[in-house]
Coordinates of C-alpha atoms in Angstrom, one line a residue:
M27 CA -24.3 15.8 -1.8
L28 CA -23.1 12.3 -2.3
T29 CA -25.8 9.9 -3.1
L30 CA -26.1 6.2 -4.1
D31 CA -27.6 7.3 -7.4
K32 CA -24.4 9.2 -8.2
I33 CA -22.3 6.2 -7.5
Y34 CA -24.5 4.1 -9.7
H35 CA -24.2 6.7 -12.4
A36 CA -20.5 6.7 -12.0
A37 CA -20.4 2.9 -12.5
F38 CA -22.4 3.3 -15.7
V39 CA -20.1 6.0 -17.1
L40 CA -17.0 4.0 -16.1
K41 CA -18.1 1.0 -18.2
E42 CA -16.5 2.6 -21.2
V43 CA -13.0 2.9 -19.6
A44 CA -12.5 1.0 -16.3
R45 CA -12.2 -2.7 -15.8
R46 CA -14.5 -4.6 -13.6
T47 CA -11.5 -6.0 -11.7
D48 CA -11.6 -9.6 -10.5
L49 CA -12.4 -10.6 -6.9
I50 CA -10.2 -13.6 -6.2
A51 CA -10.0 -16.0 -3.3
A52 CA -6.8 -16.0 -1.3
P53 CA -6.8 -19.1 1.0
R54 CA -3.0 -19.2 1.3
L55 CA -2.8 -15.8 2.9
R56 CA -4.8 -16.6 5.9
E57 CA -6.5 -19.8 7.0
D58 CA -8.8 -18.7 9.8
C59 CA -11.1 -16.6 7.6
E60 CA -12.4 -16.6 4.0
L61 CA -10.1 -14.0 2.5
Y62 CA -10.7 -12.4 -1.0
L63 CA -8.7 -9.8 -3.0
K64 CA -10.3 -7.0 -5.0
T65 CA -7.5 -6.5 -7.7
E66 CA -7.6 -2.8 -8.5
N67 CA -3.8 -3.2 -9.1
L68 CA -4.9 -4.8 -12.4
Q69 CA -7.0 -1.7 -13.4
V70 CA -6.2 -0.1 -16.8
T71 CA -3.7 2.4 -15.2
G72 CA -2.6 0.0 -12.5
S73 CA -4.7 1.7 -9.9
F74 CA -8.3 2.5 -8.8
K75 CA -7.6 6.2 -9.3
V76 CA -8.8 6.2 -12.9
R77 CA -12.4 5.7 -11.7
G78 CA -12.7 8.9 -9.8
A79 CA -10.7 11.0 -12.2
Y80 CA -12.5 9.8 -15.3
Y81 CA -16.0 10.3 -13.7
K82 CA -15.1 13.8 -12.5
I83 CA -13.8 14.9 -15.9
S84 CA -16.7 13.3 -17.7
Q85 CA -19.1 15.6 -15.8
L86 CA -17.3 18.9 -16.8
S87 CA -19.1 21.5 -18.9
A88 CA -18.0 22.4 -22.4
E89 CA -16.6 25.6 -21.1
E90 CA -14.6 23.8 -18.4
R91 CA -13.3 21.2 -20.9
A92 CA -12.0 24.0 -23.2
K93 CA -9.7 25.3 -20.5
G94 CA -8.3 21.9 -19.6
V95 CA -7.7 20.2 -16.3
I96 CA -5.0 20.3 -13.6
A97 CA -4.2 17.9 -10.8
C98 CA -1.7 17.0 -8.1
S99 CA -0.6 13.4 -7.5
A100 CA 2.1 11.1 -6.2
G101 CA 1.5 9.1 -9.4
N102 CA -1.7 7.1 -9.6
H103 CA -4.2 9.9 -9.7
A104 CA -1.9 11.5 -12.2
Q105 CA -2.2 8.6 -14.6
G106 CA -6.0 8.5 -14.1
V107 CA -6.3 12.2 -15.0
A108 CA -4.0 11.9 -17.9
L109 CA -5.8 8.9 -19.4
A110 CA -9.3 10.5 -18.9
A111 CA -8.2 13.9 -20.3
T112 CA -6.6 12.4 -23.3
R113 CA -9.6 10.1 -24.0
M114 CA -11.8 13.2 -24.0
G115 CA -9.5 15.4 -25.9
L116 CA -8.6 17.8 -23.1
K117 CA -5.3 19.4 -22.1
S118 CA -4.0 18.1 -18.7
V119 CA -1.3 19.3 -16.3
V120 CA -0.2 17.3 -13.3
C121 CA 1.9 18.5 -10.4
M122 CA 3.9 15.7 -8.8
P123 CA 6.4 15.6 -6.0
D124 CA 10.0 15.3 -7.3
G125 CA 10.4 12.1 -5.3
A126 CA 7.6 10.3 -7.1
P127 CA 8.6 7.0 -8.7
I128 CA 10.1 7.5 -12.1
M129 CA 7.8 4.8 -13.5
K130 CA 4.7 6.8 -12.4
V131 CA 6.1 10.1 -13.8
E132 CA 6.9 8.5 -17.2
S133 CA 3.6 6.7 -17.4
T134 CA 1.8 10.0 -16.8
K135 CA 3.7 11.7 -19.6
R136 CA 3.0 8.7 -21.9
L137 CA -0.7 9.0 -21.2
G138 CA -0.6 12.6 -22.5
A139 CA -0.3 14.9 -19.5
E140 CA 2.2 17.7 -19.0
V141 CA 4.1 16.9 -15.8
C142 CA 5.3 19.6 -13.4
L143 CA 7.7 18.2 -10.8
V144 CA 7.6 20.0 -7.4
K145 CA 10.2 19.8 -4.7
G146 CA 8.9 18.2 -1.5
T147 CA 5.9 16.0 -0.7
Y148 CA 2.4 15.5 -2.2
D149 CA 1.2 18.4 -0.2
D150 CA 3.7 20.7 -1.8
A151 CA 2.6 19.5 -5.2
H152 CA -1.0 20.2 -4.2
D153 CA -0.1 23.8 -3.3
R154 CA 1.6 24.3 -6.6
A155 CA -1.3 22.9 -8.5
V156 CA -3.7 25.3 -6.7
E157 CA -1.4 28.2 -7.7
L158 CA -1.4 27.1 -11.4
Q159 CA -5.1 26.6 -11.4
K160 CA -5.7 30.2 -10.3
E161 CA -3.2 31.4 -13.0
T162 CA -4.7 29.3 -15.9
G163 CA -8.4 28.9 -15.0
M164 CA -8.0 25.2 -15.6
T165 CA -10.4 22.9 -13.6
F166 CA -8.7 21.4 -10.6
I167 CA -9.3 17.6 -10.3
H168 CA -8.8 16.8 -6.6
P169 CA -7.4 13.3 -6.0
Y170 CA -9.8 12.6 -3.1
D171 CA -11.7 15.5 -1.6
D172 CA -14.4 15.8 -4.3
E173 CA -17.9 14.4 -4.4
Q174 CA -17.7 13.1 -8.0
V175 CA -14.2 11.6 -7.5
I176 CA -15.5 9.8 -4.4
A177 CA -18.6 8.6 -6.4
G178 CA -16.2 7.1 -9.0
Q179 CA -14.2 5.3 -6.3
G180 CA -17.5 4.1 -4.8
S181 CA -18.2 2.0 -7.9
I182 CA -15.7 -0.5 -6.4
G183 CA -18.0 -1.0 -3.4
L184 CA -20.9 -1.8 -5.8
E185 CA -18.7 -4.4 -7.6
I186 CA -17.6 -6.0 -4.3
L187 CA -21.2 -6.5 -3.2
D188 CA -22.2 -7.9 -6.6
Q189 CA -19.2 -10.3 -6.7
L190 CA -19.5 -11.4 -3.1
P191 CA -23.1 -10.8 -1.9
D192 CA -22.4 -12.3 1.6
V193 CA -19.3 -10.3 2.3
E194 CA -18.9 -9.5 6.0
A195 CA -15.9 -7.1 6.0
V196 CA -14.1 -4.9 3.5
I197 CA -10.5 -3.7 4.2
V198 CA -9.4 -0.5 2.4
P199 CA -6.1 1.4 2.1
V200 CA -6.4 5.0 3.2
G201 CA -4.4 8.1 2.1
G202 CA -6.6 11.2 1.7
G203 CA -9.7 9.1 2.1
G204 CA -11.4 9.2 -1.3
L205 CA -11.3 5.5 -1.8
I206 CA -12.6 4.4 1.6
A207 CA -15.2 7.2 1.6
G208 CA -16.7 6.0 -1.7
V209 CA -16.5 2.3 -0.9
A210 CA -17.9 2.7 2.7
F211 CA -20.8 4.9 1.5
A212 CA -21.7 2.4 -1.2
V213 CA -21.4 -0.6 1.0
K214 CA -23.0 0.8 4.1
S215 CA -25.9 2.3 2.0
L216 CA -26.8 -1.2 0.7
R217 CA -25.5 -3.5 3.4
P218 CA -25.2 -1.6 6.8
D219 CA -24.1 -4.8 8.5
V220 CA -20.9 -5.1 6.6
K221 CA -17.8 -3.9 8.4
V222 CA -15.6 -1.4 6.6
Y223 CA -12.1 -0.9 7.9
G224 CA -9.4 1.5 6.8
V225 CA -5.6 0.9 6.9
Q226 CA -2.9 3.5 6.8
S227 CA 0.9 3.4 7.0
A228 CA 2.1 4.1 10.5
G229 CA 4.4 6.8 9.0
A230 CA 1.5 8.6 7.4
A231 CA -1.4 8.1 9.7
S232 CA -3.3 11.4 9.1
M233 CA -6.8 9.8 8.8
Y234 CA -6.0 7.4 11.6
K235 CA -5.2 10.2 14.0
A236 CA -8.2 12.3 12.8
F237 CA -10.5 9.3 13.3
R238 CA -9.1 8.6 16.8
D239 CA -9.2 12.2 17.9
H240 CA -12.6 13.0 16.2
T241 CA -11.1 16.1 14.7
Y242 CA -9.7 17.1 11.4
E243 CA -5.9 17.6 11.6
T244 CA -2.7 17.7 9.7
L245 CA 0.6 15.8 10.3
D246 CA 3.9 17.7 10.4
T247 CA 5.6 15.1 8.3
V248 CA 5.0 11.8 6.6
D249 CA 7.6 8.9 6.2
T250 CA 6.6 5.8 4.2
F251 CA 7.6 4.0 1.1
A252 CA 3.9 3.7 0.3
D253 CA 3.9 6.9 -1.7
G254 CA 0.3 6.5 -2.8
I255 CA -1.0 7.1 0.7
A256 CA 1.8 9.5 2.0
V257 CA -0.7 12.3 2.8
K258 CA -0.3 14.9 5.6
T259 CA -3.9 16.1 5.5
P260 CA -7.0 14.0 4.9
G261 CA -9.9 15.5 2.9
E262 CA -12.5 17.4 4.8
L263 CA -15.4 15.7 3.0
T264 CA -13.7 12.3 3.2
F265 CA -13.1 12.7 6.9
E266 CA -16.8 13.4 7.5
L267 CA -17.7 10.3 5.5
V268 CA -15.1 8.2 7.2
E269 CA -16.4 9.2 10.6
K270 CA -20.0 8.4 9.6
Y271 CA -19.5 5.1 7.6
V272 CA -16.2 3.5 8.6
D273 CA -16.0 1.1 11.5
D274 CA -12.3 1.5 12.4
V275 CA -9.0 2.8 11.0
I276 CA -5.7 1.1 11.9
T277 CA -2.1 1.3 10.9
V278 CA 0.6 -1.1 9.7
S279 CA 4.4 -0.8 9.8
E280 CA 6.7 -0.6 6.8
D281 CA 8.0 -4.1 7.5
E282 CA 4.5 -5.5 7.6
T283 CA 3.7 -3.8 4.3
A284 CA 6.8 -5.2 2.7
A285 CA 6.0 -8.7 3.9
A286 CA 2.5 -8.4 2.5
I287 CA 3.9 -7.4 -0.9
L288 CA 6.2 -10.4 -0.8
S289 CA 3.3 -12.7 0.2
L290 CA 1.1 -11.4 -2.6
M291 CA 3.9 -12.1 -5.1
E292 CA 4.6 -15.6 -3.9
N293 CA 1.1 -16.9 -3.1
Q294 CA -1.1 -15.0 -5.5
K295 CA 1.3 -14.0 -8.3
L296 CA 0.2 -10.4 -7.9
V297 CA 2.4 -7.3 -7.7
A298 CA 1.1 -4.6 -5.4
E299 CA 2.7 -1.2 -4.5
G300 CA 3.0 -0.2 -0.8
A301 CA -0.2 1.7 -0.7
G302 CA -2.1 -1.2 -2.3
A303 CA -0.7 -3.8 0.1
V304 CA -1.5 -2.2 3.4
S305 CA -4.9 -3.8 3.5
V306 CA -3.3 -7.3 3.1
A307 CA -0.8 -6.4 5.7
A308 CA -3.6 -5.7 8.2
A309 CA -5.1 -9.1 7.4
L310 CA -1.8 -11.0 7.6
Y311 CA -0.8 -9.6 10.9
G312 CA -4.1 -9.9 12.7
K313 CA -4.8 -6.2 13.0
L314 CA -8.6 -6.6 12.5
P315 CA -11.3 -8.9 13.9
I316 CA -12.0 -10.9 10.8
Q317 CA -11.6 -14.5 12.1
G318 CA -14.2 -16.8 10.6
K319 CA -15.6 -14.0 8.3
K320 CA -15.7 -13.5 4.6
A321 CA -13.4 -10.5 4.2
V322 CA -12.2 -8.6 1.1
C323 CA -8.8 -6.8 1.0
L324 CA -8.8 -4.1 -1.6
I325 CA -5.5 -3.9 -3.4
S326 CA -5.7 -0.3 -4.6
G327 CA -2.6 -0.3 -6.9
G328 CA 0.3 -2.1 -8.4
N329 CA 2.5 0.7 -9.7
I330 CA 5.7 0.0 -7.7
D331 CA 9.1 1.2 -8.9
V332 CA 11.3 -1.8 -9.6
N333 CA 14.2 -0.3 -7.5
I334 CA 11.9 0.0 -4.5
L335 CA 10.5 -3.5 -5.2
S336 CA 13.9 -5.1 -4.8
R337 CA 14.4 -3.4 -1.4
V338 CA 10.9 -4.4 -0.4
I339 CA 11.4 -8.0 -1.3
N340 CA 14.6 -8.0 0.9
R341 CA 12.7 -6.5 3.8
G342 CA 9.8 -8.9 3.3
L343 CA 12.1 -11.9 3.4
V344 CA 13.5 -10.7 6.7
M345 CA 10.0 -9.9 8.1
S346 CA 8.7 -13.3 7.2
G347 CA 11.7 -15.2 8.6
R348 CA 13.0 -16.2 5.1
K349 CA 16.3 -14.4 5.6
C350 CA 18.5 -14.0 8.6
N351 CA 21.9 -12.6 9.5
L352 CA 23.8 -14.0 12.5
M353 CA 27.0 -13.0 14.2
I354 CA 28.9 -15.7 16.2
A355 CA 31.9 -15.2 18.4
L356 CA 34.4 -17.9 17.7
E357 CA 37.8 -19.1 18.9
D358 CA 40.0 -18.8 15.9
K359 CA 41.1 -22.4 15.4
P360 CA 40.6 -25.1 12.7
G361 CA 37.2 -26.8 12.4
Q362 CA 35.0 -24.1 13.9
L363 CA 33.4 -23.1 10.6
T364 CA 32.9 -26.7 9.7
R365 CA 31.0 -27.3 12.9
V366 CA 28.8 -24.2 12.5
S367 CA 28.0 -25.2 8.9
E368 CA 27.0 -28.7 10.0
I369 CA 24.6 -27.4 12.6
I370 CA 23.0 -25.0 10.2
S371 CA 22.8 -27.6 7.5
G372 CA 21.3 -30.1 10.0
C373 CA 18.5 -27.6 10.7
G374 CA 17.8 -27.4 7.0
A375 CA 18.9 -23.8 6.3
N376 CA 21.2 -22.5 3.6
V377 CA 24.3 -20.3 4.1
V378 CA 24.6 -17.7 1.3
S379 CA 27.3 -15.5 2.7
V380 CA 30.3 -15.9 5.1
Q381 CA 32.5 -13.2 6.5
Y382 CA 35.3 -13.2 9.1
D383 CA 36.0 -10.2 11.2
L384 CA 39.4 -10.4 12.9
A385 CA 39.9 -6.7 13.6
D386 CA 37.3 -5.9 16.3
T387 CA 39.1 -4.5 19.3
N388 CA 36.3 -5.7 21.6
M389 CA 37.3 -9.4 21.2
A390 CA 40.3 -11.5 22.3
I391 CA 43.3 -11.6 19.9
T392 CA 42.7 -15.4 19.5
S393 CA 39.0 -14.9 18.6
C394 CA 37.0 -13.7 15.6
F395 CA 33.5 -12.8 14.6
L396 CA 31.8 -15.0 12.1
K397 CA 29.1 -13.2 10.2
L398 CA 26.6 -15.4 8.3
A399 CA 23.7 -14.6 6.0
L400 CA 21.2 -17.4 5.9
E401 CA 18.2 -18.4 3.8
T402 CA 15.6 -19.9 6.1
R403 CA 12.1 -21.3 6.1
D404 CA 10.5 -19.1 8.7
A405 CA 11.0 -17.5 12.1
A406 CA 10.6 -20.9 13.9
Q407 CA 13.6 -22.3 12.0
I408 CA 15.7 -19.3 12.8
E409 CA 15.0 -19.9 16.5
E410 CA 15.9 -23.6 16.0
I411 CA 19.2 -22.6 14.5
K412 CA 20.0 -20.2 17.3
Q413 CA 19.2 -22.8 19.9
A414 CA 21.3 -25.5 18.2
L415 CA 24.3 -23.2 18.0
T416 CA 23.9 -22.1 21.6
D417 CA 23.6 -25.8 22.7
A418 CA 26.8 -26.5 20.9
G419 CA 28.6 -23.9 22.9
F420 CA 28.7 -21.1 20.3
K421 CA 28.0 -17.5 21.5
L422 CA 25.6 -15.5 19.4
V423 CA 26.8 -11.9 19.6
S424 CA 24.1 -10.2 17.6
E425 CA 21.8 -10.6 14.7
R426 CA 21.1 -8.0 12.1
A427 CA 18.6 -8.0 9.2

């Protein structure tokens, strides 16, 4: 049974390995509330997962330690298990989906674990890990549905209350539910008045659906770049705790998550992975009632693949109105491009790409399509440019991000 004493004990054990991550003010992210960031992306493995993994492994018996440990993970739990097992002199095997970010796979190996790549999703990796556990007798370290793992994650809740005693709301990313279960239990046990909200990716909303339907259920598929929370089935224990201690669970889109990652980089100089940024996305896009409150967004991890990061930045620029593509139907005659450029320049935007399309069969022979890529300030400036072009007699055919 999960108790507050176990969470305090976990916090004591974790002093030897886990950082007490900073809680930093983020006034530039949102002005109508007092927003703070709990920076677990700056944890020793780049994620909160080391807390639960280390505490679980630290509590194993001598007989269990002799056989080693096995786990399944999309990457962050893998690194936590690898670090903990290596520090304690144990053998570790981690099953990971073959689509896991290369950086996470290589980091897990570097920390001392044997990695078994499994075709499919996290759930497929989980099934393979269970098979290997039965074959080898190694102890299975579940990434979220385990009382001691949850207790380890709950140590974050204790830190938040200590760092911001008058906190009014805590916003937590949700995958299988281990993080929010531990944080919510700790926070609500000590401060029942504090609101605890969970955030999932809309493409992997297993806990969201279970919370809404008040029944434990499994998704057919998941589709999100936030690989750390791409879970089809929430934990049974975590679902019970979420139902009891969490005030609400909501979802955010891929574009909202991408914009949150970009905002964290620009305004806070912090790198977050998709799973870590969903809490900030919820705050940025007004998904939760935190106006006028002291609210903490938990950034659960920062282990994002650089190839994904470049794509995310591009999507974030589009979502935040910093980048825009326009297509204009023009009469093909001298001076047209000059006039368009003058209008855009007059609105304060920058043209970074120009392309003429003369071959479209849907336009007149004497016409062309002008395709422009712009760097803009925000969505309002994009609308200003469109209006100015329209007022000047130009026809906007389409716009594509």
